Structures are given as structure tokens and as C-alpha cells.
Coordinates of C-alpha atoms in Angstrom, one line a residue:
Chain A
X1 CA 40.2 103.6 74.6
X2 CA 37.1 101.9 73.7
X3 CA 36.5 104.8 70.8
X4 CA 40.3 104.1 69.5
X5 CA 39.4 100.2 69.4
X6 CA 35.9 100.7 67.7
X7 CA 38.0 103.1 65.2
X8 CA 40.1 100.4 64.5
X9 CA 37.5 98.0 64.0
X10 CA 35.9 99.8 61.4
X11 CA 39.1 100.1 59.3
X12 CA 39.8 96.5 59.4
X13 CA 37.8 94.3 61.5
X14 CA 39.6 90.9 60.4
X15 CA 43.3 92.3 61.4
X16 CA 41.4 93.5 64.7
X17 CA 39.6 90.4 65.7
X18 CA 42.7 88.2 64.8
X19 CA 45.0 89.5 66.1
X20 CA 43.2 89.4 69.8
X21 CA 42.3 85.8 69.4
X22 CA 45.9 85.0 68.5
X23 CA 47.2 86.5 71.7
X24 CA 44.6 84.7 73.6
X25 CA 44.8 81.7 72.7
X26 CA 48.2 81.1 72.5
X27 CA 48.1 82.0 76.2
X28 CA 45.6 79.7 76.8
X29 CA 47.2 76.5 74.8
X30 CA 50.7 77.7 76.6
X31 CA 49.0 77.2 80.0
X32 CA 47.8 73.8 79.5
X33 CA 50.4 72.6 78.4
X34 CA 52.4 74.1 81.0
X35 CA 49.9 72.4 83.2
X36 CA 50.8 69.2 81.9
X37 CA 54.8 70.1 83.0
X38 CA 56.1 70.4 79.1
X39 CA 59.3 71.2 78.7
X40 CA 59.3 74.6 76.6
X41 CA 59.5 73.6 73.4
X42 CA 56.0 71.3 74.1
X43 CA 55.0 74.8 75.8
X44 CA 55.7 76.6 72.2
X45 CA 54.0 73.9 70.3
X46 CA 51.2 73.4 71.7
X47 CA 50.3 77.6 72.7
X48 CA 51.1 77.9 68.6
X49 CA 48.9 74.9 67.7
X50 CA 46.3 76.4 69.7
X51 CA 46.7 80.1 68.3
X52 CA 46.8 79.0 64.5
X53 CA 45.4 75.3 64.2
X54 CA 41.5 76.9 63.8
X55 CA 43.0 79.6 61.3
X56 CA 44.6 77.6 59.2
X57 CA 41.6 75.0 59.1
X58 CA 39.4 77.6 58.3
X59 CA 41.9 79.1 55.2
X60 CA 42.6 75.3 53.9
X61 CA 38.6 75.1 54.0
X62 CA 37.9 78.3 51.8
X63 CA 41.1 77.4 49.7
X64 CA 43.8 79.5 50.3
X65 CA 47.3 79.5 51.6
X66 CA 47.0 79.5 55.9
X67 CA 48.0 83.4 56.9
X68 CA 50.3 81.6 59.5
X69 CA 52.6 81.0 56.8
X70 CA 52.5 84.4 54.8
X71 CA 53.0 86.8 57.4
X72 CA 55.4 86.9 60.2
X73 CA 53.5 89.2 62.1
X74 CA 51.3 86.0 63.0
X75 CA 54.0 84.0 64.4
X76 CA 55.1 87.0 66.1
X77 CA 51.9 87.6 68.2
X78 CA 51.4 83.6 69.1
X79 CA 55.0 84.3 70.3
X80 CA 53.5 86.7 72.5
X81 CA 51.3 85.2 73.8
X82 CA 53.1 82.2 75.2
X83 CA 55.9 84.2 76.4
X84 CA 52.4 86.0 79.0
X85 CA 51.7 82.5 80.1
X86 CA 55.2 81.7 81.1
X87 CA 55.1 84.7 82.8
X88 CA 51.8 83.8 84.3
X89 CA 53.2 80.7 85.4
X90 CA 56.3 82.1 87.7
X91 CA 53.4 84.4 89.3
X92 CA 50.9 82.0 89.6
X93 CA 50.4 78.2 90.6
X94 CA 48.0 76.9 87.9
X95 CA 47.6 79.0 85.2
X96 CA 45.3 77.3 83.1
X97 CA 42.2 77.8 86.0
X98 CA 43.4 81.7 86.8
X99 CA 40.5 83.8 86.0
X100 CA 43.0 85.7 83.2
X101 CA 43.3 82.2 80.9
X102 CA 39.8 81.9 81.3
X103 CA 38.9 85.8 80.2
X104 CA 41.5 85.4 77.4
X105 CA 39.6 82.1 76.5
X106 CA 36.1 83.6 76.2
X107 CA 38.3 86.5 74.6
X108 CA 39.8 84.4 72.0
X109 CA 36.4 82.8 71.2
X110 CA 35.1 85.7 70.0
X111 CA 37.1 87.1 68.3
X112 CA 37.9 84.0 66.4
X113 CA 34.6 83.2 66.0
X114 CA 34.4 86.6 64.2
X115 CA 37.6 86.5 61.9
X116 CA 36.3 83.2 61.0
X117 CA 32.8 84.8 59.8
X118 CA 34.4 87.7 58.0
X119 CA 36.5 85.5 55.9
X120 CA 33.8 83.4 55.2
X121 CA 31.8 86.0 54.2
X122 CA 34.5 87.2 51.8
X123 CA 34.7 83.7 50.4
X124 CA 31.6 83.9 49.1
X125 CA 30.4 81.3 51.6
X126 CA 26.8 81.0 51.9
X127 CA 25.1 81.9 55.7
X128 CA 24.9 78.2 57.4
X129 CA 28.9 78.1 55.7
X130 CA 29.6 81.0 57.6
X131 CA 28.1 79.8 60.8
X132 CA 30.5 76.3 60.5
X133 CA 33.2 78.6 59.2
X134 CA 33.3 80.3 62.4
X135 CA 32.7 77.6 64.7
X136 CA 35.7 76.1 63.4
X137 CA 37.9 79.0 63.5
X138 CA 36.9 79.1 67.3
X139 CA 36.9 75.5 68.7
X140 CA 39.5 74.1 65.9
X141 CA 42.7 75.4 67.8
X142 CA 41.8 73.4 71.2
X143 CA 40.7 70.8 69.6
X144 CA 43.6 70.1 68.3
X145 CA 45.8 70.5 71.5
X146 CA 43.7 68.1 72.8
X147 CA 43.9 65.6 70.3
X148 CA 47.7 66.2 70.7
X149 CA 47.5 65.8 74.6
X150 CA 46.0 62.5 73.7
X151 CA 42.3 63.2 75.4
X152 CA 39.1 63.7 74.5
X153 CA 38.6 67.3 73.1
X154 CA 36.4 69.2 75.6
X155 CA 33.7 70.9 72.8
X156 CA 32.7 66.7 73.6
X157 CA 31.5 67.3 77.1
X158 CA 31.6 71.1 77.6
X159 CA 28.8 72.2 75.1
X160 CA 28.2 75.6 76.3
X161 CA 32.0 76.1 74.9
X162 CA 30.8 75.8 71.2
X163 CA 27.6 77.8 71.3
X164 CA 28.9 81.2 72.0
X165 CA 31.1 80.5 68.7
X166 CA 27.8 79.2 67.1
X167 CA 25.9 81.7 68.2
X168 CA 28.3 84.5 67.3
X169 CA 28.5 83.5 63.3
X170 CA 25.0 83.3 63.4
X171 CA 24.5 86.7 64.7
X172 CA 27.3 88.1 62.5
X173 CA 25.8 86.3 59.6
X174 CA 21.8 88.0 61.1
X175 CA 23.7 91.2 61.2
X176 CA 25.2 91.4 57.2
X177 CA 22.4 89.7 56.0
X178 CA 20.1 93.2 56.9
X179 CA 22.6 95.0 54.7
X180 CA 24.9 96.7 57.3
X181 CA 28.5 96.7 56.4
X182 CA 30.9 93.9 57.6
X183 CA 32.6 96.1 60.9
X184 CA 29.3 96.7 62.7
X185 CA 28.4 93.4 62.2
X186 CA 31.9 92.1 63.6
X187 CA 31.6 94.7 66.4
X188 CA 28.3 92.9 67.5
X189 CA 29.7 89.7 66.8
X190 CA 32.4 89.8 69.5
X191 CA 30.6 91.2 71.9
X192 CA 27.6 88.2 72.0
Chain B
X1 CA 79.1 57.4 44.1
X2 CA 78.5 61.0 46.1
X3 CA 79.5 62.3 43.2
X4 CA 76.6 60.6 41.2
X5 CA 74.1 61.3 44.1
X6 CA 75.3 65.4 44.2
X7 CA 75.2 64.8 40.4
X8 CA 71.0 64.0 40.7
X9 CA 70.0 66.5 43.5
X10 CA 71.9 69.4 41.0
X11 CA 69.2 68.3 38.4
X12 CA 66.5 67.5 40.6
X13 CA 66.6 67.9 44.6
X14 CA 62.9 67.4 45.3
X15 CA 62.5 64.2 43.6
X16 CA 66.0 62.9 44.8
X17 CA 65.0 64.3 48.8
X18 CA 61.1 63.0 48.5
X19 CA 62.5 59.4 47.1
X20 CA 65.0 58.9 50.0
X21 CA 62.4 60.3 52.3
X22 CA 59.0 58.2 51.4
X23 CA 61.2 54.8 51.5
X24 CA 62.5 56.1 54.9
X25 CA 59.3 57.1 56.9
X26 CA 57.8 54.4 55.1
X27 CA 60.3 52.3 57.1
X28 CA 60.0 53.8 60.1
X29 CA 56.2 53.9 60.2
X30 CA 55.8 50.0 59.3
X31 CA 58.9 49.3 61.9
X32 CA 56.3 50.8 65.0
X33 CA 53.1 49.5 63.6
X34 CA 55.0 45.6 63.8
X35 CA 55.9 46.5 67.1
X36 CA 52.1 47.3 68.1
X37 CA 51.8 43.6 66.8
X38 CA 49.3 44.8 64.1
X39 CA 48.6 42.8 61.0
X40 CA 50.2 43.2 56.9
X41 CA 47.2 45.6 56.4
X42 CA 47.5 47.7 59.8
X43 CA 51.3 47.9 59.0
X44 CA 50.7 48.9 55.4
X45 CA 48.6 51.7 56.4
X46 CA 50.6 53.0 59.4
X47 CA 53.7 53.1 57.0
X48 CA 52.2 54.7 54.3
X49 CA 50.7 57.8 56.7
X50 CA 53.9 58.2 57.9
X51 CA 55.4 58.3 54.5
X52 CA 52.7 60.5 53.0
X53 CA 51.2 62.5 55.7
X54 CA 53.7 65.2 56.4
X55 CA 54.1 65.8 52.3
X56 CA 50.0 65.9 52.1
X57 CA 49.5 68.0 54.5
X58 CA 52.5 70.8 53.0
X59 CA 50.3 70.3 49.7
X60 CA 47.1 71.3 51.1
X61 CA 49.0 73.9 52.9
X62 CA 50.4 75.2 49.6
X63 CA 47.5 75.0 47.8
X64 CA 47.9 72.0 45.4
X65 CA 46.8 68.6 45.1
X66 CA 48.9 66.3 46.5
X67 CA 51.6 64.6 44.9
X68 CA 51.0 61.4 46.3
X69 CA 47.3 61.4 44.5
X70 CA 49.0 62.6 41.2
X71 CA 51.8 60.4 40.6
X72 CA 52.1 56.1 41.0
X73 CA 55.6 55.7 41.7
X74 CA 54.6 57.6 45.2
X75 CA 52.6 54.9 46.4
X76 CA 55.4 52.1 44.8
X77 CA 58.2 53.8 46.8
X78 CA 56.2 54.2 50.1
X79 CA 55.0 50.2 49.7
X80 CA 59.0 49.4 49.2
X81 CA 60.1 51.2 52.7
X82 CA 56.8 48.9 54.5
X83 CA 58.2 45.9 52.7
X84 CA 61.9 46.3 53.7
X85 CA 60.1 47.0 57.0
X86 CA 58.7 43.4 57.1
X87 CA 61.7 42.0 55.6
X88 CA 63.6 43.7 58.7
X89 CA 61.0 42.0 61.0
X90 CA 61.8 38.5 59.9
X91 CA 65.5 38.8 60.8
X92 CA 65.3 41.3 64.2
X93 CA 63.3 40.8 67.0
X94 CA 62.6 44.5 67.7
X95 CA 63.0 46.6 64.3
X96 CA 61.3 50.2 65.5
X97 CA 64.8 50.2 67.7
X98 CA 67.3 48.7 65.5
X99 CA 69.8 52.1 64.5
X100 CA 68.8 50.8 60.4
X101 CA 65.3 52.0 61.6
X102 CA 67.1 54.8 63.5
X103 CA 69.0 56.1 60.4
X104 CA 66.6 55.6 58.1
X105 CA 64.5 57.8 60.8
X106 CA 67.3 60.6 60.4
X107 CA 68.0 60.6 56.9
X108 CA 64.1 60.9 56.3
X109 CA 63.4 63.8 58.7
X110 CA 66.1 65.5 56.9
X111 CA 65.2 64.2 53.5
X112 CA 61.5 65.7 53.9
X113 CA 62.9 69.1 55.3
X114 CA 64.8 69.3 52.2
X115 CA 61.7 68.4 50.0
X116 CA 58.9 71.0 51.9
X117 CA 61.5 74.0 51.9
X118 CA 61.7 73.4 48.4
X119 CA 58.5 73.4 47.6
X120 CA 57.5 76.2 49.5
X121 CA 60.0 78.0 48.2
X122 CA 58.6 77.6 44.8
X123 CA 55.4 78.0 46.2
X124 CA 56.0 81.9 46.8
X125 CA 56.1 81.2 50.9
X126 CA 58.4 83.9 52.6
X127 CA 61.0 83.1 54.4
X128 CA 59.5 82.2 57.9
X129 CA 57.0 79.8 56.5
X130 CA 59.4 78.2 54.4
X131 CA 61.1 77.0 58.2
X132 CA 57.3 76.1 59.1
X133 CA 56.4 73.9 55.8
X134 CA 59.6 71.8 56.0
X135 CA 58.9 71.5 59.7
X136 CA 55.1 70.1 59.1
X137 CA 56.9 67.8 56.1
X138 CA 59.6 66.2 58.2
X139 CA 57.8 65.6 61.3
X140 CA 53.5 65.9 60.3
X141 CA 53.8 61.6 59.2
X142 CA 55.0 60.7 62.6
X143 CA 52.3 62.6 64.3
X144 CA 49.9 61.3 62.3
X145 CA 50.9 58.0 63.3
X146 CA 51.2 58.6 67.2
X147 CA 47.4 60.0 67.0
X148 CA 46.1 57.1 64.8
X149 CA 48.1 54.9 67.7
X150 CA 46.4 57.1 70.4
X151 CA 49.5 58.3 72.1
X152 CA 50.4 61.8 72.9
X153 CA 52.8 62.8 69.3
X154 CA 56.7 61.9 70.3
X155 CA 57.8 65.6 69.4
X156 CA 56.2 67.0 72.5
X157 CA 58.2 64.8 74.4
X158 CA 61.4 64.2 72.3
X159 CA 62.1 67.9 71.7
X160 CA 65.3 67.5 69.7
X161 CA 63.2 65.0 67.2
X162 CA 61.7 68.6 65.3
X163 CA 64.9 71.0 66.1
X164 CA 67.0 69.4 63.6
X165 CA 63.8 69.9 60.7
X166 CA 63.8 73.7 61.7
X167 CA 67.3 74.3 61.5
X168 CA 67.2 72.5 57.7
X169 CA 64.3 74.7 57.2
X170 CA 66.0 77.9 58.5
X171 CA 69.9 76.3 57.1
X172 CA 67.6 76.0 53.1
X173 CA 66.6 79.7 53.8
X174 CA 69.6 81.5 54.6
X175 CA 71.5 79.7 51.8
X176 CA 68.9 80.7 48.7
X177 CA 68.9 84.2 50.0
X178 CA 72.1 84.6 49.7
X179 CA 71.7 84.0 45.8
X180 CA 72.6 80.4 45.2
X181 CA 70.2 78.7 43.6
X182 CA 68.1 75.3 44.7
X183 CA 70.4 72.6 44.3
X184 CA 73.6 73.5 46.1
X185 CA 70.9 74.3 49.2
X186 CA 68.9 71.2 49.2
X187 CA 72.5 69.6 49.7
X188 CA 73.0 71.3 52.5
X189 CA 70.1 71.1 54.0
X190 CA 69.8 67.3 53.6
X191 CA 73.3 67.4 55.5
X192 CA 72.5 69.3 58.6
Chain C
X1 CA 11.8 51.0 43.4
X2 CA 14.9 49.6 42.4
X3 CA 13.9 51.1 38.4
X4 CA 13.4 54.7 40.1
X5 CA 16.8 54.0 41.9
X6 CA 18.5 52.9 38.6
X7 CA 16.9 55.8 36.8
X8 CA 18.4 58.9 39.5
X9 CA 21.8 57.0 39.5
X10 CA 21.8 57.3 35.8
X11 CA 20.9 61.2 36.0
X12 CA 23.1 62.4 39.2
X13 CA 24.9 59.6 40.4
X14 CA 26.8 61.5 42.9
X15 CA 24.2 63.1 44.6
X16 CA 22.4 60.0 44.9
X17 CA 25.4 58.5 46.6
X18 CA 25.9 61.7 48.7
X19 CA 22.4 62.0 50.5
X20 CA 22.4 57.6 51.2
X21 CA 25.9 58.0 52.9
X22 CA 25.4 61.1 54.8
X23 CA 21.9 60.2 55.9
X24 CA 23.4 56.7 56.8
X25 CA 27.1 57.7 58.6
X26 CA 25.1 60.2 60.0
X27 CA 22.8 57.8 62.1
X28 CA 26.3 55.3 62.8
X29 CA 27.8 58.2 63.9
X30 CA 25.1 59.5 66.2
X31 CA 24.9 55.5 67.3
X32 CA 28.7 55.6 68.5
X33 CA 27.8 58.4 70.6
X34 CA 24.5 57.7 72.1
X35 CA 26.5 54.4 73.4
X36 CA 29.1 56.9 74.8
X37 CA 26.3 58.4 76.7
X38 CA 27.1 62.2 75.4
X39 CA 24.1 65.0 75.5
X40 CA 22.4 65.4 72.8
X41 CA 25.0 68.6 71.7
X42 CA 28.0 65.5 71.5
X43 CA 25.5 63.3 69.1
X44 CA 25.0 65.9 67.2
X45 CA 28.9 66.5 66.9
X46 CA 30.3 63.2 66.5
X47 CA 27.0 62.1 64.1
X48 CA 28.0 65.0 61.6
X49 CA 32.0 64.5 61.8
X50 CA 31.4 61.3 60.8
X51 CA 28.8 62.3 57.8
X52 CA 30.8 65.0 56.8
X53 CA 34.8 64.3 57.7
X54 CA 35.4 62.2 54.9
X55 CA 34.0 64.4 52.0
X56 CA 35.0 67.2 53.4
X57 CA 38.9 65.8 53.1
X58 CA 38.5 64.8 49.5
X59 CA 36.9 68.1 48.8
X60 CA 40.3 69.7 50.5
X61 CA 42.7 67.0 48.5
X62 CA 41.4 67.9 45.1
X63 CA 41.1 71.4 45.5
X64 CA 37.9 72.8 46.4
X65 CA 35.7 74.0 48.9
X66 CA 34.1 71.5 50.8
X67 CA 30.0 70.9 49.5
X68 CA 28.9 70.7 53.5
X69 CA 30.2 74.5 53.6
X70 CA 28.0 75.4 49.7
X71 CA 25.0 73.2 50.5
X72 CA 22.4 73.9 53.2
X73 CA 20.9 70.2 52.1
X74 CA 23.7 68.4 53.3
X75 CA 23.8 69.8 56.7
X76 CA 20.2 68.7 56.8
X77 CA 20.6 65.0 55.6
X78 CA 23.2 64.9 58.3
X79 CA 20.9 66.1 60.9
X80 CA 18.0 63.4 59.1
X81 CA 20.6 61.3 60.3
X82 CA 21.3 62.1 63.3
X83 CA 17.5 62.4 64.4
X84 CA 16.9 58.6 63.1
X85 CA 19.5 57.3 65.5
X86 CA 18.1 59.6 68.5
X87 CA 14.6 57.6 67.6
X88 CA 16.4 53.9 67.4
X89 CA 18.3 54.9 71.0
X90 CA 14.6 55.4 72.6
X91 CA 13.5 52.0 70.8
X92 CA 16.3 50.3 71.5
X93 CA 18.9 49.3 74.4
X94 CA 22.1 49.5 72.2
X95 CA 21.9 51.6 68.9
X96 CA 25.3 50.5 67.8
X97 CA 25.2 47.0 67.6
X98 CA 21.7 47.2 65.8
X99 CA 21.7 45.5 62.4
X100 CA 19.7 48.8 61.6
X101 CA 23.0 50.5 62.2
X102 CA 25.1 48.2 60.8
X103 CA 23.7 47.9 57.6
X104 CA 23.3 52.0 57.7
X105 CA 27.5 51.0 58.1
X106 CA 27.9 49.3 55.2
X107 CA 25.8 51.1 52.5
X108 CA 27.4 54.4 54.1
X109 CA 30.8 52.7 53.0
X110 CA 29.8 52.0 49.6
X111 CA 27.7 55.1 48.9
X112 CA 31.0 57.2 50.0
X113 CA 33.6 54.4 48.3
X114 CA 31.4 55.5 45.0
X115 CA 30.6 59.4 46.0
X116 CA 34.6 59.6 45.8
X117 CA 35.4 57.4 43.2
X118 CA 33.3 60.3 41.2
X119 CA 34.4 63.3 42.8
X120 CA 38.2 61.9 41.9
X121 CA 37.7 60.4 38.4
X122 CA 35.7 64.1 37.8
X123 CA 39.2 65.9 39.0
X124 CA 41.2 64.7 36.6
X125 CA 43.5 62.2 39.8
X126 CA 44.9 59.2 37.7
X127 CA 43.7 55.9 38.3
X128 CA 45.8 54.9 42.1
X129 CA 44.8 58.2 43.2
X130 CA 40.8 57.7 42.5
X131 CA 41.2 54.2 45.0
X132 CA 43.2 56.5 47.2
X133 CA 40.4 59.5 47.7
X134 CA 37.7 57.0 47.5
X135 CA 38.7 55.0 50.6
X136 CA 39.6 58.1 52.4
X137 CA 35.9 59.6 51.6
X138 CA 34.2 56.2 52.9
X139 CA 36.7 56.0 55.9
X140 CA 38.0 59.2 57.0
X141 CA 34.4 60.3 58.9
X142 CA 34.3 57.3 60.9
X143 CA 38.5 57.6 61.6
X144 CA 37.9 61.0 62.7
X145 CA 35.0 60.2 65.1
X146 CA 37.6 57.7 66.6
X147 CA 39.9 59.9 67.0
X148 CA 37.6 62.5 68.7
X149 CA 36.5 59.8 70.9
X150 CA 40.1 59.1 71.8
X151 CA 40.3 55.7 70.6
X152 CA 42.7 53.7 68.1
X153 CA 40.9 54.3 64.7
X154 CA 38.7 50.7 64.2
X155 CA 40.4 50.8 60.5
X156 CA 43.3 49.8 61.7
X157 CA 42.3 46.4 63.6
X158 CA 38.9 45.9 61.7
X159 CA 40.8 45.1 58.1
X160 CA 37.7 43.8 56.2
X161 CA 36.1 47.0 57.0
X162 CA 38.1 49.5 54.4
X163 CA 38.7 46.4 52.2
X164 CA 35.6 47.1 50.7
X165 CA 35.9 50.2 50.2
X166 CA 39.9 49.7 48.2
X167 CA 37.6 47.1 45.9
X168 CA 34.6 49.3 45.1
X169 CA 36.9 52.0 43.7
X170 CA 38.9 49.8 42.3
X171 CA 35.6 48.5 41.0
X172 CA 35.1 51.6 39.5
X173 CA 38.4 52.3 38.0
X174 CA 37.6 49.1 36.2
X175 CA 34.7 50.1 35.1
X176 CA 35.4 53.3 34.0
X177 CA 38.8 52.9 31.8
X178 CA 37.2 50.2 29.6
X179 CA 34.9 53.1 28.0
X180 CA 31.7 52.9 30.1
X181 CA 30.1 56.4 31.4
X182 CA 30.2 57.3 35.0
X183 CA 26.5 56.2 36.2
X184 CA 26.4 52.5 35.2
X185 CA 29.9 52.4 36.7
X186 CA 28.4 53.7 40.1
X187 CA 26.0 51.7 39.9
X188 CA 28.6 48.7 40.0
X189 CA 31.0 50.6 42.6
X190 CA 27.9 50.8 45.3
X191 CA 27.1 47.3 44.9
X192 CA 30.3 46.0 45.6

């Protein structure tokens, strides 16, 4: 399994990493706001808000049409993932503090945090862009469901949240730097 | 005098739908900030978010600069909406619940849905993001507001506030693939 | 000094603009959150949203990709910034209230008001639209930083603070359509 995913990384990292972190964190933004006893529409938007508010950012910032609204896969797969946290939520009693929201948290993060580098990179960004290109693809999703929840986002108070992001564009952007090609480099970059 | 108003959106449904909509949110917005108890420049800005922000944002989204930047009878229709706003304050005690504001509040959602399906249409959006840009158009202003007032956005709570901007959305979709052209569409739309 | 000012406002006025209001919204930025008693990772984050949020929201609303993602300086005139109020907060008792930091404030407002006016005019956004973008550019950081800090934005209860900002594009507008080049005119814009 790990050879099939590695294979697939190396034929298109970007479709790879974004897809996991769209899964992930529409779970995650589906379970706080199931926390916060939503009805399921707020469930939707704020799991969706979550899963496509850092993409977008980032694609508005490097100035092109958000993905979210080109391809349908997209909203397909943040479908998915708030569907797993409502059925998280009839297993479990708080979803958002299960060890499975948190792994798909850290999850999302890096994988985000990766996307986020590779398009950057293809921009044409230069290295410290890359590094705030990716931050933002990782953080900018919760940080907007937090804004919308009305509190004070969390990358505020939590600050080992953003440096895995941080730390992950700069290692991506170490890594293509030294010449490799981009999937190594995004390889590397998840797994920091 | 439906004739003459089917007459204008056959030669020209966006500008017809984003007139009727910037007076209207316009309304609307300066209608709550008057409630806060905020003063002529607080009310002047709150209105004009709400009138502009949902259209800015589907720019930005689509790639373009945004209308409101471009073009001076933008800002003189959004200032009209705050100053019948006022007006309405003068001779109603509470004007964000009076049904005028109510109406106007209607009419503008569906006047804004209209307006971003169309311009996402022409934008070269598929189908499925057409439904998301007239969504973000018809309800982004309001949101804006609710953060800049530092309460949790209404359509988390109000959920049938966005459903009737997604059904215009999806209603302007299935209607120009069937092979009509714009106009008879935005008409619909606007009606649903 | 004020010749050598004169004589770099005549040869890059925008840049000149740019590094005194990210420098100085940088260090009221950092202020706000040293009074919130964040670690030093929050400072850092609130100090540069409110250096970089309004610039990078003109850059997005006429079309480009914003200059703190293309310039490693202006990530470190932000972080100039940031260091200078980390120095006042060990001098002093309360940063904020400082007339340091409030004159920091001010010529922030009018470097950005001016920074914008430019970037605008520069564009090709008619006349309404240049007072539009150049009050978002000297007010959007700061509105941001409010709203990450889960508070009303001050803009909307504090009307003579974006007031100047509205006059010293206008200011420039002035200036500019009656035949004048751009530097003189920024000169006038950032004294306003």
C-alpha cells in the first residue's frame, strides 16, 4: 500500500496531497461544528469552509480561478468527508477530541501544507512566497471556521499548530531548491 | 410595467439584477447597522459591505477586478439603498424588522443570485460552481456584515436564508442547459 | 533630511510609502498584541496581518499577486516592525497607548492611504475606485487584526480614524487629474 501511494505521488503529487487534506479537513470543520449542535446545513458549511477556505485563498493569491469551483470532484470529496464525521458522531460522543479528528487534522496539515507549496512553486513564487503560500493553504480553512464561529482563531494561542505548516514549505521549498524534482520533495514534505 | 421590467432583463439581466440588488442589500445592511445605534458613517459603511461584498468577492473569485472599483454609478446606487435606509429610520422605530426591510432582503438575495450565475456563467464556471458563485453573491454581504458586527454569520443559524440562493443558482443552471439563452433564465431565477 | 525625503519620493514614491507603513503598522500591530498578552508567535502574527492585510487586498482587487508573496524585503520591514514594538513593550508598561505607537498609527495611515492611491491610479481604476482601494489599503490590516482578535473592527466606532484616509486619496485624485505627475502628488496625499 505504501508503494501504490508513493506511485501515485510521483505521477501527481498536487492531486495526491489535495485530495487527503480535503477529506480531512472537512471532517475536522464537520466535527466542530457538530460540537457546537449545528443543525446540518451549519454542519455542511462550515466542514466545506474548512476543506476549501485555505485553497481558495491560496489560488485567489497566485491569481487564478479557486479549483473549488472548476471541478466537481472537489466538492465531491469535502462531501465525504462530512458525511465520516456525521458518522463519527452517532458512534462517538465528542467528535472533535476523538483521536481520529485529531490524526485527520495533523493529516490535513500536511498535506495542505504541501499542495499549497507545489502550487506556489508552479506560480513562479519565490522560496519565503512559497513558505506563506503554504502556511496559508494549511491554517486558512480553520481560520476561517473560527472567524465564522465568532472566536478567536486558534493559530492565536496554539502556535505549535502553524509550525508544522511553516516548517513543511520550508523543507519542501530546502528540498526543490537542491534540484530534486517536485514529488520527492512533496513526499518529504508531508511526512515532516 | 412587467412588461417594461421583462422588456430590460431581455436586453440586459445583470445590470437590471445587480441594480435591484445593490439598492436592496444596501437597505438591508444600513437598516441593522441603525439598529446597532451606529452613527451616519458606521451605517454608510455597513450598508455598503453588504451591498458590495458578496459581488466583490464573486469578482475576485472569477478573476476580474471588481465591478464596484470600475464603474461610479455602483457606489451611487449602494449610497441610495443607505439613504432610503435612513429615511426609513425617521419614520419606524425598528427598520431591520419592518417586512420593507424584509422584502427588500428577499428580492436582493434573489436579485444577486441572478447577477453571480450570470456572471459565472460567462465566466466559463461549470455548472456546479455556477450554484457556488451565485451562493457567495447572494449571501457573502450579509456575512461580511455579521463578522464586522462580531456575531456568528445568520446563515448558520437561519438555514433557509442560503437555500433559496442555491436553488436560483441550481434553477439558472438547468434552464441555460437546456438551450435558452441568458435572459429568459435570469427571469426565472429572479422568481424563485 | 526632509530634501533626501523629497528627493526618493520623487524617484519611487511607492516604495517609499510601502517600507514607512509596513515598518510602522507593523510595530501598531505588534503593540495590539503585546497588550493582549499573546507569545511572541501571536505578535509576530497579528503585527504582520496588520502590515500586510491591506496591500495584500488591493494587490487581490486589481489583479495581481500580492508584493509580500514577490518580495523577501517586505517580509523583513514587517518583522523591523514587529521587533521595534517587542523593544517599546520591555521599555514601556502599555505599548499601545504610546504616542510612539500612535504616531507609528497615523503615518502608517497616510503612507498606505498614498501606497494605494498609486497602486490604483497605476491600474488604470477610475477616479471613485482609487479612494475606494486607497482606504481599504490603509484600513483593511488593522480591520483584519480586529477581526482576528475577535472584536468589532475600531473603523466602525472610531469615524475620524478612516476619514483621513477617504481625504488623502481624494487628495490625490485631486492632485493627479489636474496634470501633475504621480510623486509631487504623493507627496501631498502623505501629508494630508
Amino acid at each position: 500500500m505504501v508503494e501504490t501511494f508513493l506511485g501515485e505521488v510521483l505521477i501527481d503529487p498536487f492531486a495526491v496531497m489535495n485530495t487527503i487534506g480535503l477529506v480531512a479537513f472537512a471532517l475536522v470543520g464537520a466535527a466542530k461544528a457538530i460540537r457546537e449542535r449545528f443543525d446540518v446545513f451549519g454542519i455542511l458549511v462550515v466542514g466545506l469552509v474548512v476543506a476549501f477556505g485555505g485553497g481558495a485563498t491560496r489560488d485567489v493569491l497566485v491569481g487564478r480561478i479557486p479549483l473549488a469551483l472548476q471541478n466537481v470532484g472537489e466538492i465531491a470529496l469535502g462531501t465525504l468527508g462530512v458525511s465520516l464525521a456525521l458518522a463519527l458522531s452517532f458512534l462517538l460522543d465528542s467528535p472533535d477530541d476523538h483521536p481520529i479528528t485529531l490524526v485527520a487534522d495533523a493529516i490535513g496539515l500536511a498535506a495542505f501544507a504541501t499542495a499549497g507549496a507545489i502550487v506556489a512553486t508552479e506560480a513562479g513564487i519565490p522560496s519565503f512566497g512559497v513558505v506563506a503560500v503554504a502556511t496559508i493553504n494549511a491554517v486558512g480553512g480553520g481560520a476561517y471556521a473560527d472567524i465564522l464561529l465568532d472566536r478567536s482563531p486558534f493559530i492565536l494561542f496554539e502556535d505549535f499548530y502553524a509550525s508544522p505548516a511553516v516548517l513543511g514549505g520550508l523543507s519542501f521549498w530546502a528540498v526543490t531548491t537542491v534540484g530534486w524534482t517536485v514529488a520527492p520533495a512533496a513526499a518529504m514534505c508531508a511526512t515532516v
